[in-house]
Amino acid sequence: MTTPDRQIDMILGSLESAGFPRSLQNLLLPEWVTPEVLSDATVSSEIAAILAKRLGLRASPLFAASPQVESLRRREIKYKRSIPNQSKNLTAATSIAVSVAESVAVAARVKFSPFVGSAANLRQEVLADFPGKWLGLRNLLMSCWSHGVPVVYLAQLGQGVAKMDGMVVYTSDRPVIILSKASPLWAWQLFILAHEIAHIVLGHVLPGDILVDEKLSEDLYISKDNDLDERAADKFAIELLNGRTEATYSLASQANFRELADTAYNFGTANKIDPGHIVLNFANQSRQWGIGIEAAKFLQGENPPASAVISEAMWGGINPEALPMDTIEFLTRITDSYAEFERVASSYVALW
């Protein structure tokens, strides 16, 4: 280990004091940065430059006698959907998300084209272009990428690093949606994705803006606060997923999670509504979250976690050759998607 008076130790300590824990720093560094490498003073500048790049910081202030942490970007950040007295420090997660968004935006295969202007029209477009039993996570993801709107899932960022549930980063040429709720359920990520799409369509986030939805959970599944943008985004999302505004679901009698799942499946198939969304919507209305979550798990069955579906779509939607190898390594690590990257990469090789 290095001694405290070495430059790299001071740099890492300054980053930690600024809200970037050592666990996150380790996650951002390439595999070749071992404890032995960290003890080598000759590579401290390179290591600091890597961290500055990944965190969107100015590199030069880190090399001062007393290292300073200064943001490279000056963007308006709108923090939404927080619970009073429970707000998290999202500085680190926001910095990483912006870096990821900028990398993915550069490599996106399709030029950005705006979504159609209403929830009803967008629903019709998704179901026409990407047919399925209902409007669900997979075909909504495909629609986003067909519009040149990348969608990325942020995995764990290290111990002690809080994450938001959803986010939109509007880069210089396109919006990028970040999903990071720690849930494997397709239905959860579907609602958050629809909500973030709504922010884009409704003009709540403009070029250069960052909008962060801190928490879309059992307490805030459908917003009841006074934030007009959030209420409008929820209304748009509900219409997009259900084909009607203010859609709610209830049962005429008590049911267990299997009965709820079966009822939702039959209704969803008949009306092209994701059954997983139906059971979460029911749980929100009835406050029976236990049965709702179990029904959603039952409906998902043996399908892979939502993060894998999102990441597979991401690697299919970007051109890895447009990115340096260290950026690809960074993306696979932050999204925990090495398997999905390998799967998509091998399919390209097979085509050739």
XYZ file of C-alpha atoms in Angstrom:
352
model
C 0.000 0.000 0.000
C 1.082 3.598 -0.540
C 2.030 5.948 2.234
C -0.327 8.869 3.006
C 2.056 11.588 1.808
C 2.253 10.324 -1.764
C 0.466 12.288 -4.457
C -1.833 9.455 -5.518
C -2.983 8.960 -1.916
C -3.801 12.646 -1.608
C -5.696 12.549 -4.905
C -7.724 9.494 -3.931
C -8.392 10.980 -0.509
C -9.629 14.240 -2.031
C -11.991 12.331 -4.305
C -13.312 10.376 -1.344
C -13.920 13.572 0.615
C -15.807 14.973 -2.384
C -18.251 12.061 -2.347
C -16.501 9.489 -4.535
C -15.777 6.505 -2.234
C -12.764 4.254 -2.693
C -15.073 1.383 -3.700
C -16.281 3.464 -6.644
C -12.775 4.573 -7.550
C -11.647 0.948 -7.685
C -14.576 0.103 -9.947
C -13.614 2.858 -12.382
C -9.959 1.899 -12.710
C -8.775 -0.589 -15.365
C -7.790 -4.087 -14.307
C -4.083 -3.309 -14.713
C -4.263 -0.857 -11.788
C -3.262 -3.201 -8.966
C -2.101 -2.218 -5.440
C 1.462 -2.592 -6.710
C 0.764 -0.171 -9.556
C -0.764 2.316 -7.124
C 2.488 2.302 -5.167
C 4.379 3.442 -8.274
C 4.582 7.243 -8.182
C 5.375 7.427 -11.903
C 1.859 6.346 -12.901
C -0.094 8.530 -10.465
C -0.813 11.129 -13.146
C -2.223 8.495 -15.503
C -4.441 7.013 -12.797
C -5.712 10.446 -11.785
C -6.445 11.294 -15.428
C -8.511 8.106 -15.803
C -10.567 8.901 -12.711
C -11.037 12.515 -13.797
C -12.307 11.373 -17.199
C -14.766 8.862 -15.731
C -16.076 11.313 -13.140
C -16.260 14.353 -15.404
C -13.672 16.294 -13.406
C -10.895 18.677 -14.371
C -7.628 16.785 -14.234
C -5.197 19.639 -13.539
C -6.573 20.655 -10.085
C -6.027 17.073 -8.915
C -2.288 17.509 -9.366
C -2.045 20.562 -7.125
C -0.042 20.352 -3.910
C -3.433 20.147 -2.181
C -5.603 18.319 -4.740
C -8.901 20.004 -5.585
C -12.007 18.419 -7.106
C -13.622 20.545 -9.828
C -16.384 19.493 -12.201
C -15.625 19.688 -15.898
C -19.264 20.103 -16.855
C -21.586 22.963 -16.036
C -25.088 21.656 -16.600
C -28.419 22.251 -14.982
C -29.386 19.213 -12.921
C -33.037 18.815 -11.996
C -33.502 16.467 -9.061
C -37.007 15.031 -8.907
C -39.013 12.399 -7.072
C -37.276 12.570 -3.701
C -38.795 11.728 -0.319
C -38.532 14.604 2.202
C -35.785 14.011 4.763
C -34.679 10.884 2.903
C -32.847 12.376 -0.070
C -29.633 10.604 -1.050
C -26.308 12.082 -2.122
C -26.376 11.311 -5.839
C -23.273 13.288 -6.825
C -21.170 10.225 -7.612
C -23.928 8.310 -9.414
C -24.854 11.378 -11.460
C -21.233 11.916 -12.518
C -20.874 8.281 -13.610
C -24.213 8.329 -15.422
C -23.241 11.417 -17.408
C -19.910 9.846 -18.406
C -21.701 6.647 -19.486
C -24.344 8.610 -21.393
C -21.753 10.607 -23.314
C -19.824 7.469 -24.270
C -22.905 5.607 -25.450
C -24.268 8.635 -27.318
C -21.107 8.859 -29.405
C -21.332 5.207 -30.427
C -25.096 4.967 -31.083
C -25.778 3.482 -34.517
C -28.985 5.409 -35.253
C -29.314 9.177 -35.556
C -31.692 10.750 -33.055
C -35.249 11.345 -34.241
C -37.843 12.682 -31.769
C -40.657 10.498 -30.498
C -44.165 11.216 -31.768
C -45.894 13.792 -29.641
C -48.587 11.868 -27.777
C -48.711 8.766 -25.620
C -51.489 7.258 -27.733
C -49.550 7.729 -30.974
C -46.323 6.410 -29.478
C -48.132 3.334 -28.151
C -49.560 2.683 -31.613
C -46.113 3.124 -33.185
C -44.361 0.746 -30.779
C -46.936 -2.009 -31.244
C -46.883 -1.573 -35.034
C -43.097 -1.477 -35.421
C -42.265 -4.089 -32.771
C -45.317 -6.379 -32.460
C -45.827 -8.500 -29.381
C -48.482 -9.704 -26.987
C -48.369 -6.305 -25.301
C -46.296 -3.160 -24.981
C -43.528 -4.339 -22.677
C -39.936 -3.718 -21.760
C -38.353 -5.361 -24.781
C -40.335 -3.662 -27.549
C -40.252 -0.284 -25.779
C -36.455 -0.599 -25.578
C -36.326 -1.446 -29.278
C -38.424 1.610 -30.059
C -36.085 3.859 -28.062
C -33.032 2.604 -29.930
C -34.837 2.934 -33.280
C -35.282 6.618 -32.434
C -31.604 6.925 -31.567
C -32.346 7.223 -27.844
C -29.938 4.960 -25.927
C -31.109 3.228 -22.767
C -28.484 2.086 -20.252
C -28.728 0.177 -16.993
C -26.310 1.246 -14.244
C -25.414 -1.672 -11.995
C -24.011 -1.352 -8.471
C -21.458 1.434 -8.183
C -19.665 0.146 -5.117
C -20.454 -0.012 -1.440
C -21.977 3.162 -0.073
C -22.720 4.751 -3.456
C -26.398 5.684 -3.708
C -28.161 5.430 -7.066
C -31.165 7.118 -8.590
C -33.978 5.015 -10.069
C -34.124 6.805 -13.408
C -32.506 9.673 -15.246
C -32.254 11.490 -18.581
C -28.992 13.014 -19.750
C -29.449 15.211 -22.808
C -26.057 15.214 -24.511
C -25.041 17.533 -27.340
C -26.989 15.568 -29.945
C -29.430 13.218 -28.206
C -31.154 12.276 -24.941
C -29.897 9.176 -23.132
C -32.053 7.325 -20.601
C -30.384 5.832 -17.534
C -32.167 3.144 -15.544
C -30.645 2.081 -12.254
C -33.348 0.872 -9.891
C -32.052 -2.186 -8.061
C -34.804 -4.520 -9.210
C -34.615 -7.481 -11.611
C -38.306 -7.104 -12.480
C -39.079 -6.153 -16.065
C -42.296 -4.461 -14.910
C -40.471 -2.035 -12.608
C -37.970 -1.013 -15.273
C -40.776 -0.751 -17.852
C -42.642 1.869 -15.840
C -39.486 3.865 -15.143
C -38.524 3.718 -18.833
C -41.987 4.961 -19.843
C -41.710 7.735 -17.257
C -38.310 8.911 -18.565
C -39.569 8.778 -22.178
C -42.404 11.032 -21.044
C -39.947 13.613 -19.710
C -38.279 13.682 -23.136
C -41.502 13.898 -25.160
C -43.017 16.554 -22.889
C -39.919 18.767 -23.103
C -38.992 18.545 -19.439
C -35.339 17.999 -20.348
C -33.622 20.015 -23.057
C -30.177 19.776 -24.721
C -27.539 20.186 -22.024
C -29.963 19.330 -19.192
C -29.868 16.466 -16.719
C -33.048 15.247 -15.034
C -32.750 12.823 -12.131
C -35.693 10.857 -10.730
C -34.341 9.828 -7.363
C -36.967 7.297 -6.361
C -39.825 5.568 -8.154
C -40.736 2.973 -5.546
C -43.694 1.631 -3.606
C -44.012 5.032 -1.936
C -43.760 6.957 -5.199
C -44.856 4.529 -7.938
C -47.311 7.087 -9.268
C -46.563 10.552 -7.980
C -49.045 12.320 -5.762
C -46.864 15.349 -5.052
C -47.211 18.871 -6.394
C -44.480 18.615 -9.039
C -46.404 19.214 -12.248
C -43.693 17.719 -14.464
C -43.702 14.492 -12.479
C -47.473 14.206 -12.540
C -47.518 14.866 -16.289
C -44.805 12.242 -16.862
C -46.764 9.679 -14.830
C -49.944 10.419 -16.759
C -48.111 10.020 -20.076
C -46.493 6.764 -18.911
C -49.818 5.310 -17.764
C -51.465 6.098 -21.098
C -48.494 4.726 -23.035
C -48.564 1.420 -21.153
C -52.332 0.995 -20.832
C -53.843 2.733 -23.826
C -55.917 4.978 -21.586
C -55.290 7.721 -19.058
C -55.543 7.200 -15.318
C -55.760 3.411 -15.692
C -56.117 1.589 -12.372
C -56.830 -2.034 -11.502
C -58.689 -3.776 -8.706
C -60.094 -7.223 -7.889
C -63.684 -8.034 -7.054
C -62.545 -10.447 -4.349
C -59.443 -11.476 -2.433
C -56.861 -13.420 -4.448
C -53.420 -14.908 -3.937
C -50.481 -13.888 -6.106
C -51.022 -16.720 -8.602
C -54.662 -15.795 -9.102
C -53.698 -12.138 -9.471
C -51.034 -13.067 -12.028
C -53.455 -15.228 -14.035
C -56.115 -12.519 -14.070
C -53.553 -9.906 -15.130
C -52.183 -12.182 -17.861
C -55.596 -12.800 -19.375
C -56.591 -9.141 -19.256
C -53.182 -7.970 -20.478
C -53.150 -10.362 -23.428
C -56.626 -9.250 -24.483
C -55.738 -5.550 -24.248
C -52.020 -5.537 -25.115
C -51.043 -4.373 -21.621
C -48.022 -5.852 -19.859
C -49.371 -8.098 -17.065
C -46.410 -7.191 -14.875
C -47.401 -3.550 -15.089
C -50.988 -4.466 -14.252
C -50.032 -6.219 -11.016
C -47.746 -3.366 -9.905
C -50.479 -0.872 -10.765
C -52.897 -3.002 -8.701
C -50.420 -3.080 -5.817
C -50.111 0.702 -5.932
C -53.876 1.162 -5.819
C -54.578 -1.446 -3.143
C -51.317 -0.946 -1.186
C -50.897 -4.730 -1.366
C -47.305 -4.575 -2.500
C -46.402 -8.005 -1.178
C -48.863 -9.841 -3.402
C -48.150 -7.489 -6.302
C -44.396 -8.102 -6.245
C -44.881 -11.870 -5.938
C -47.276 -11.822 -8.896
C -44.769 -9.838 -10.962
C -42.046 -12.362 -10.133
C -44.356 -15.234 -11.063
C -45.203 -13.624 -14.409
C -41.541 -13.039 -15.217
C -40.764 -16.686 -14.502
C -37.363 -17.900 -15.676
C -36.711 -14.927 -17.944
C -33.396 -13.118 -17.357
C -33.292 -10.070 -15.081
C -34.301 -6.748 -16.582
C -30.705 -5.495 -16.467
C -29.619 -8.215 -18.910
C -32.383 -7.306 -21.371
C -31.495 -3.611 -21.186
C -27.768 -4.268 -21.591
C -28.237 -6.642 -24.515
C -30.239 -3.949 -26.292
C -27.509 -1.427 -25.480
C -24.686 -3.485 -26.977
C -26.825 -4.137 -30.036
C -27.561 -0.436 -30.413
C -24.009 0.918 -30.275
C -20.963 0.347 -32.442
C -18.156 -0.871 -30.149
C -15.595 0.011 -32.821
C -16.438 3.674 -32.224
C -15.133 3.402 -28.663
C -11.632 2.873 -27.252
C -11.058 -0.455 -25.519
C -10.743 1.209 -22.125
C -14.194 2.750 -22.591
C -15.665 -0.622 -23.523
C -14.130 -2.102 -20.381
C -15.559 0.802 -18.393
C -19.056 0.243 -19.825
C -19.056 -3.516 -19.251
C -17.977 -2.995 -15.654
C -20.372 -0.166 -14.771
C -23.317 -1.925 -16.427
C -22.198 -5.380 -15.260
C -22.823 -6.589 -18.804
C -19.726 -8.459 -19.934
C -21.819 -11.546 -20.810
C -24.226 -9.455 -22.893
C -21.335 -7.719 -24.643
C -19.729 -11.071 -25.479
C -23.023 -12.445 -26.780
C -23.655 -9.500 -29.078
C -20.006 -9.299 -30.178
C -19.957 -12.989 -31.102
C -23.085 -12.550 -33.215
C -21.296 -9.860 -35.242
C -18.356 -12.201 -35.782
C -20.727 -14.953 -36.910
C -22.284 -12.652 -39.502
C -18.894 -12.006 -41.045
